[in-house]
Coordinates of C-alpha atoms and ligand atoms in Angstrom, one line a residue:
M1 CA 29.1 40.3 -6.3
D2 CA 26.7 41.0 -9.1
V3 CA 23.6 39.2 -10.3
A4 CA 25.5 36.9 -12.7
Q5 CA 27.9 35.9 -10.0
A6 CA 25.1 35.2 -7.6
L7 CA 23.5 32.9 -10.2
A8 CA 26.8 31.2 -10.8
A9 CA 27.2 30.6 -7.1
A10 CA 23.8 29.1 -7.0
R11 CA 24.6 26.8 -9.8
A12 CA 27.8 25.7 -8.1
L13 CA 25.7 24.8 -5.0
G14 CA 23.3 22.8 -7.1
V15 CA 20.4 25.2 -6.5
D16 CA 17.8 25.2 -9.2
R17 CA 18.2 28.3 -11.5
L18 CA 14.6 29.3 -11.2
D19 CA 14.8 29.2 -7.4
A20 CA 18.0 31.3 -7.5
Q21 CA 16.2 33.9 -9.7
W22 CA 13.2 34.0 -7.4
L23 CA 15.5 34.6 -4.5
L24 CA 17.3 37.5 -6.2
S25 CA 14.1 38.9 -7.6
H26 CA 12.7 38.9 -4.0
H27 CA 15.7 40.7 -2.5
L28 CA 16.1 43.2 -5.4
Q29 CA 12.3 43.8 -5.6
R30 CA 12.5 43.4 -9.4
P31 CA 10.8 40.9 -11.7
R32 CA 12.8 37.9 -12.9
S33 CA 12.8 39.3 -16.5
W34 CA 14.7 42.4 -15.1
L35 CA 17.5 40.1 -13.7
L36 CA 18.1 38.7 -17.2
A37 CA 18.7 42.1 -18.7
H38 CA 20.8 43.4 -15.7
D39 CA 23.1 40.5 -14.8
D40 CA 25.9 43.0 -14.1
H41 CA 23.8 44.8 -11.5
P42 CA 26.0 44.9 -8.3
L43 CA 24.5 43.5 -5.1
P44 CA 25.0 45.5 -1.9
K45 CA 27.4 43.6 0.4
A46 CA 24.8 42.8 3.0
T47 CA 22.4 41.5 0.4
A48 CA 25.1 39.4 -1.2
Q49 CA 25.9 37.9 2.1
L50 CA 22.3 37.2 2.9
I51 CA 21.7 35.6 -0.5
A52 CA 24.8 33.4 -0.1
E53 CA 23.4 32.1 3.3
Q54 CA 20.0 31.6 1.8
L55 CA 21.4 29.7 -1.2
A56 CA 23.2 27.4 1.2
R57 CA 19.9 26.7 3.0
R58 CA 18.1 26.1 -0.3
A59 CA 20.9 23.7 -1.3
A60 CA 20.3 21.9 2.0
G61 CA 16.7 21.3 1.0
V62 CA 14.8 24.1 2.8
P63 CA 11.8 25.1 0.7
L64 CA 12.3 28.5 -0.9
A65 CA 8.9 29.6 0.5
Y66 CA 10.3 29.2 4.1
I67 CA 13.5 31.1 3.1
V68 CA 11.7 34.1 1.7
G69 CA 8.7 33.6 4.1
E70 CA 6.0 33.7 1.5
R71 CA 4.4 31.8 -1.4
E72 CA 1.8 32.8 -3.9
F73 CA -1.5 30.8 -4.0
C74 CA -4.4 31.6 -6.2
G75 CA -3.0 35.1 -6.8
L76 CA -2.7 35.8 -3.0
V77 CA 0.7 36.3 -1.4
L78 CA 0.6 34.2 1.8
H79 CA 3.1 34.3 4.6
V80 CA 4.4 30.8 5.5
S81 CA 6.6 29.4 8.2
P82 CA 7.8 25.9 8.9
A83 CA 4.7 25.5 11.1
V84 CA 2.6 25.1 7.9
L85 CA 2.8 23.1 4.7
V86 CA 3.9 25.2 1.7
P87 CA 0.9 25.8 -0.4
R88 CA 1.1 23.8 -3.7
P89 CA -0.2 24.8 -7.1
E90 CA -2.1 21.4 -7.3
T91 CA -4.3 22.6 -4.5
E92 CA -5.5 25.5 -6.6
M93 CA -7.6 22.8 -8.3
L94 CA -9.5 22.1 -5.1
V95 CA -10.3 25.9 -5.0
D96 CA -11.5 25.8 -8.6
W97 CA -13.7 22.8 -7.9
A98 CA -15.2 24.5 -4.8
L99 CA -15.9 27.7 -6.9
E100 CA -17.7 25.5 -9.4
V101 CA -20.0 23.8 -6.9
L102 CA -20.7 26.9 -4.8
P103 CA -23.6 28.2 -6.9
E104 CA -25.6 25.1 -6.0
A105 CA -24.4 24.9 -2.3
P106 CA -27.4 24.7 0.1
A107 CA -25.8 27.5 2.2
R108 CA -23.0 30.1 1.9
T109 CA -21.2 28.6 4.9
V110 CA -17.9 26.9 4.0
V111 CA -15.3 25.1 6.1
D112 CA -11.7 24.4 5.3
L113 CA -10.4 21.6 7.5
G114 CA -6.7 21.6 8.4
T115 CA -6.2 25.1 6.9
G116 CA -2.4 25.4 7.5
S117 CA -1.4 28.8 6.1
G118 CA -5.1 29.5 5.4
A119 CA -4.5 29.0 1.7
I120 CA -7.8 27.4 0.6
A121 CA -10.0 29.4 3.0
L122 CA -8.4 32.7 2.0
A123 CA -8.5 31.9 -1.7
L124 CA -12.3 31.2 -1.4
A125 CA -12.9 34.3 0.7
S126 CA -11.1 36.5 -1.9
R127 CA -13.1 35.1 -4.8
E128 CA -16.5 35.0 -3.1
P129 CA -16.7 37.9 -0.5
D130 CA -20.1 37.0 0.7
L131 CA -19.1 33.5 1.9
Q132 CA -19.1 32.8 5.6
L133 CA -15.8 30.9 6.0
T134 CA -14.6 28.8 8.9
A135 CA -11.1 27.2 9.0
T136 CA -9.8 24.7 11.5
D137 CA -6.4 23.4 12.4
A138 CA -5.1 21.2 15.2
S139 CA -1.9 23.3 15.4
A140 CA -2.0 26.7 17.2
D141 CA 1.2 27.7 15.4
A142 CA -0.4 27.0 12.0
L143 CA -3.5 29.0 13.1
A144 CA -1.3 31.9 14.0
V145 CA 0.1 31.9 10.5
A146 CA -3.4 31.6 8.9
R147 CA -4.8 34.4 11.2
G148 CA -1.9 36.7 10.2
N149 CA -2.6 36.0 6.5
A150 CA -6.3 36.8 6.9
L151 CA -5.5 40.0 8.7
R152 CA -2.9 41.1 6.2
L153 CA -5.2 40.3 3.3
G154 CA -8.2 41.9 4.9
L155 CA -10.2 38.7 4.5
A156 CA -12.8 37.5 7.1
V157 CA -12.4 33.9 8.2
A158 CA -13.5 32.4 11.6
F159 CA -10.7 30.2 12.9
A160 CA -11.1 27.3 15.3
Q161 CA -8.4 25.2 16.9
G162 CA -9.0 21.4 16.9
S163 CA -8.7 18.3 14.8
W164 CA -10.8 18.2 11.7
W165 CA -14.5 18.5 12.6
A166 CA -13.9 18.4 16.4
P167 CA -14.2 22.2 17.0
L168 CA -17.4 22.4 14.9
V169 CA -19.9 20.5 17.1
G170 CA -23.4 21.3 16.1
Q171 CA -22.4 23.3 13.0
G172 CA -23.6 22.4 9.5
F173 CA -22.0 23.7 6.3
G174 CA -22.9 24.3 2.7
L175 CA -19.5 23.1 1.5
A176 CA -16.4 21.5 3.1
V177 CA -12.9 21.3 1.6
A178 CA -9.6 19.9 2.9
N179 CA -6.1 19.2 1.9
P180 CA -5.2 16.8 4.8
P181 CA -2.0 14.9 5.3
Y182 CA -2.2 11.8 3.0
V183 CA 1.4 10.5 2.6
A184 CA 1.9 7.0 4.0
L185 CA 4.5 6.6 6.8
G186 CA 7.7 5.4 5.2
D187 CA 6.8 6.8 1.8
A188 CA 9.8 7.3 -0.4
H189 CA 9.0 10.9 -1.0
L190 CA 9.1 11.9 2.7
P191 CA 12.9 12.6 2.9
A192 CA 12.4 15.3 0.2
L193 CA 9.7 16.9 2.4
A194 CA 11.7 16.7 5.7
H195 CA 11.6 20.5 6.3
E196 CA 7.8 20.6 6.3
P197 CA 5.6 19.6 9.3
A198 CA 5.1 15.9 9.5
S199 CA 1.7 16.5 11.0
A200 CA 0.7 18.1 7.7
L201 CA 2.1 15.3 5.5
T202 CA 1.7 11.8 7.0
A203 CA -1.4 10.0 8.0
G204 CA -0.8 6.4 9.2
A205 CA 0.5 3.4 7.4
D206 CA -1.6 3.9 4.2
G207 CA -1.8 7.7 4.4
L208 CA -5.6 7.5 4.7
D209 CA -6.1 7.9 8.4
D210 CA -7.1 11.6 8.3
L211 CA -9.2 11.2 5.1
R212 CA -11.1 8.5 6.9
T213 CA -11.8 10.7 9.9
I214 CA -12.9 13.6 7.7
A215 CA -15.2 11.3 5.6
A216 CA -16.7 9.7 8.7
G217 CA -17.5 13.1 10.3
A218 CA -19.0 14.6 7.1
P219 CA -22.7 13.6 7.5
A220 CA -22.9 15.3 10.9
H221 CA -21.6 18.6 9.5
L222 CA -22.8 18.9 6.0
L223 CA -26.3 20.2 5.0
P224 CA -28.3 18.2 2.5
G225 CA -26.8 18.7 -0.9
A226 CA -23.5 20.0 0.4
W227 CA -20.3 18.9 -1.3
L228 CA -17.1 17.6 0.5
L229 CA -14.0 18.0 -1.7
L230 CA -10.7 16.4 -0.6
E231 CA -7.2 16.4 -1.9
H232 CA -5.3 13.1 -1.8
G233 CA -2.4 11.1 -3.2
H234 CA -2.4 10.0 -6.9
D235 CA -3.3 6.3 -6.0
Q236 CA -5.9 7.1 -3.3
G237 CA -8.9 8.0 -5.5
P238 CA -10.7 4.6 -5.3
A239 CA -10.2 4.4 -1.5
V240 CA -11.5 8.0 -1.0
R241 CA -14.5 7.5 -3.2
A242 CA -15.3 4.3 -1.2
M243 CA -15.0 6.1 2.1
L244 CA -17.3 8.9 0.9
A245 CA -19.9 6.4 -0.3
A246 CA -19.7 4.5 3.0
A247 CA -20.4 7.8 4.8
G248 CA -23.6 8.2 2.6
L249 CA -22.3 10.7 0.1
V250 CA -23.4 10.5 -3.5
A251 CA -22.1 11.6 -6.9
T252 CA -18.5 10.7 -5.8
Q253 CA -15.9 11.5 -8.4
T254 CA -12.2 11.9 -8.7
R255 CA -10.4 14.7 -10.7
K256 CA -6.9 14.8 -12.1
D257 CA -4.5 17.6 -11.7
L258 CA -2.7 19.3 -14.6
A259 CA 0.1 16.7 -14.5
G260 CA -2.6 14.0 -15.1
F261 CA -2.5 12.6 -11.6
A262 CA -5.7 11.8 -9.7
R263 CA -5.6 14.5 -7.0
C264 CA -9.0 15.4 -5.6
T265 CA -12.1 13.4 -4.8
G266 CA -15.5 14.8 -4.0
G267 CA -19.0 13.7 -3.1
R268 CA -22.1 15.4 -1.8
M269 CA -24.8 14.8 0.7
P270 CA -28.0 13.6 -0.9
A271 CA -30.5 16.5 -1.3
I272 CA -33.6 15.9 0.8
G273 CA -35.8 14.9 -2.2
E274 CA -33.0 12.7 -3.5
A275 CA -32.9 10.8 -0.2
I276 CA -36.6 10.2 -0.4
D277 CA -36.4 9.1 -4.0
E278 CA -33.7 6.6 -3.1
D279 CA -35.9 5.2 -0.3
L280 CA -38.8 4.9 -2.8
T281 CA -36.6 3.1 -5.3
T282 CA -35.4 0.7 -2.6
E283 CA -39.0 0.1 -1.6
A284 CA -40.2 -0.4 -5.2
H285 CA -37.6 -3.0 -5.8
G286 CA -37.7 -4.5 -2.4
Ligands
LIG301 N1 1.1 17.2 -2.1 C1 2.1 17.1 -1.0 C2 3.3 16.4 -1.5 O1 3.4 15.2 -1.6 C3 1.5 16.5 0.2 C4 0.5 17.4 0.8 C5 -0.4 16.7 1.8 O2 -0.1 15.7 2.4 N2 -1.5 17.2 1.9 O3 4.3 17.1 -1.9

């Protein structure tokens, strides 16, 4: 079997051409552009057999990231397993937003809640080496993946097992970020995500259960002036802004991803002076 035949086999199975090229490029350790110019390159028999098996798994809906065991996020190659959600390009936007607010953060302590593969925490650690990063996850298996990634990439993150803020009693942060599960139970997209952990995807009947928990716990764990930035579903912006406001956060805003879908909402704790100003305003009018 050569490269062209492997790509033809992929097409026959209904596997996306780009996925098939990624798979071949992974096994041959060559860029995709090389494949195009070398479609008569013969594949060693064992490689051809492995690729045939993996194309069949891809055709059955297994994410390519699980098949090859890795996915790139913010320029970092992360190991992934079915214990963690596959990092999505949309989530890079949350990292960009975090980098944007960091210069004004009241402290260089940052927490990534529900870190999964460690994607967000590690991306921040790689861009801002002086940050003190903490990452939590309820899943021990997910934390093992995240710890492995931190070790391999040589990035320092303190990991803590537990649900959302639970393992962080008494700790206050200068910034908090999370890409929690936010898909509603019974959502029409879930069958397409069946190979990923349900615990990383779904959150109650409206998909907002975990976002509510995170918003409610924020004031006890954010320093004055600290931002909380959350990823969510395209129709959840108003609900998330409302829950942040109800928790006492200000400057709440929602941002769209590159596809134009509302994707992230943030708010920050009032700064100390700001809280006093608000009290004065209330008094003046009251
Ligand atoms: N963005 C993912 C999807 O719908 C869901 C990730 C999440 O729930 N955090 O494909």
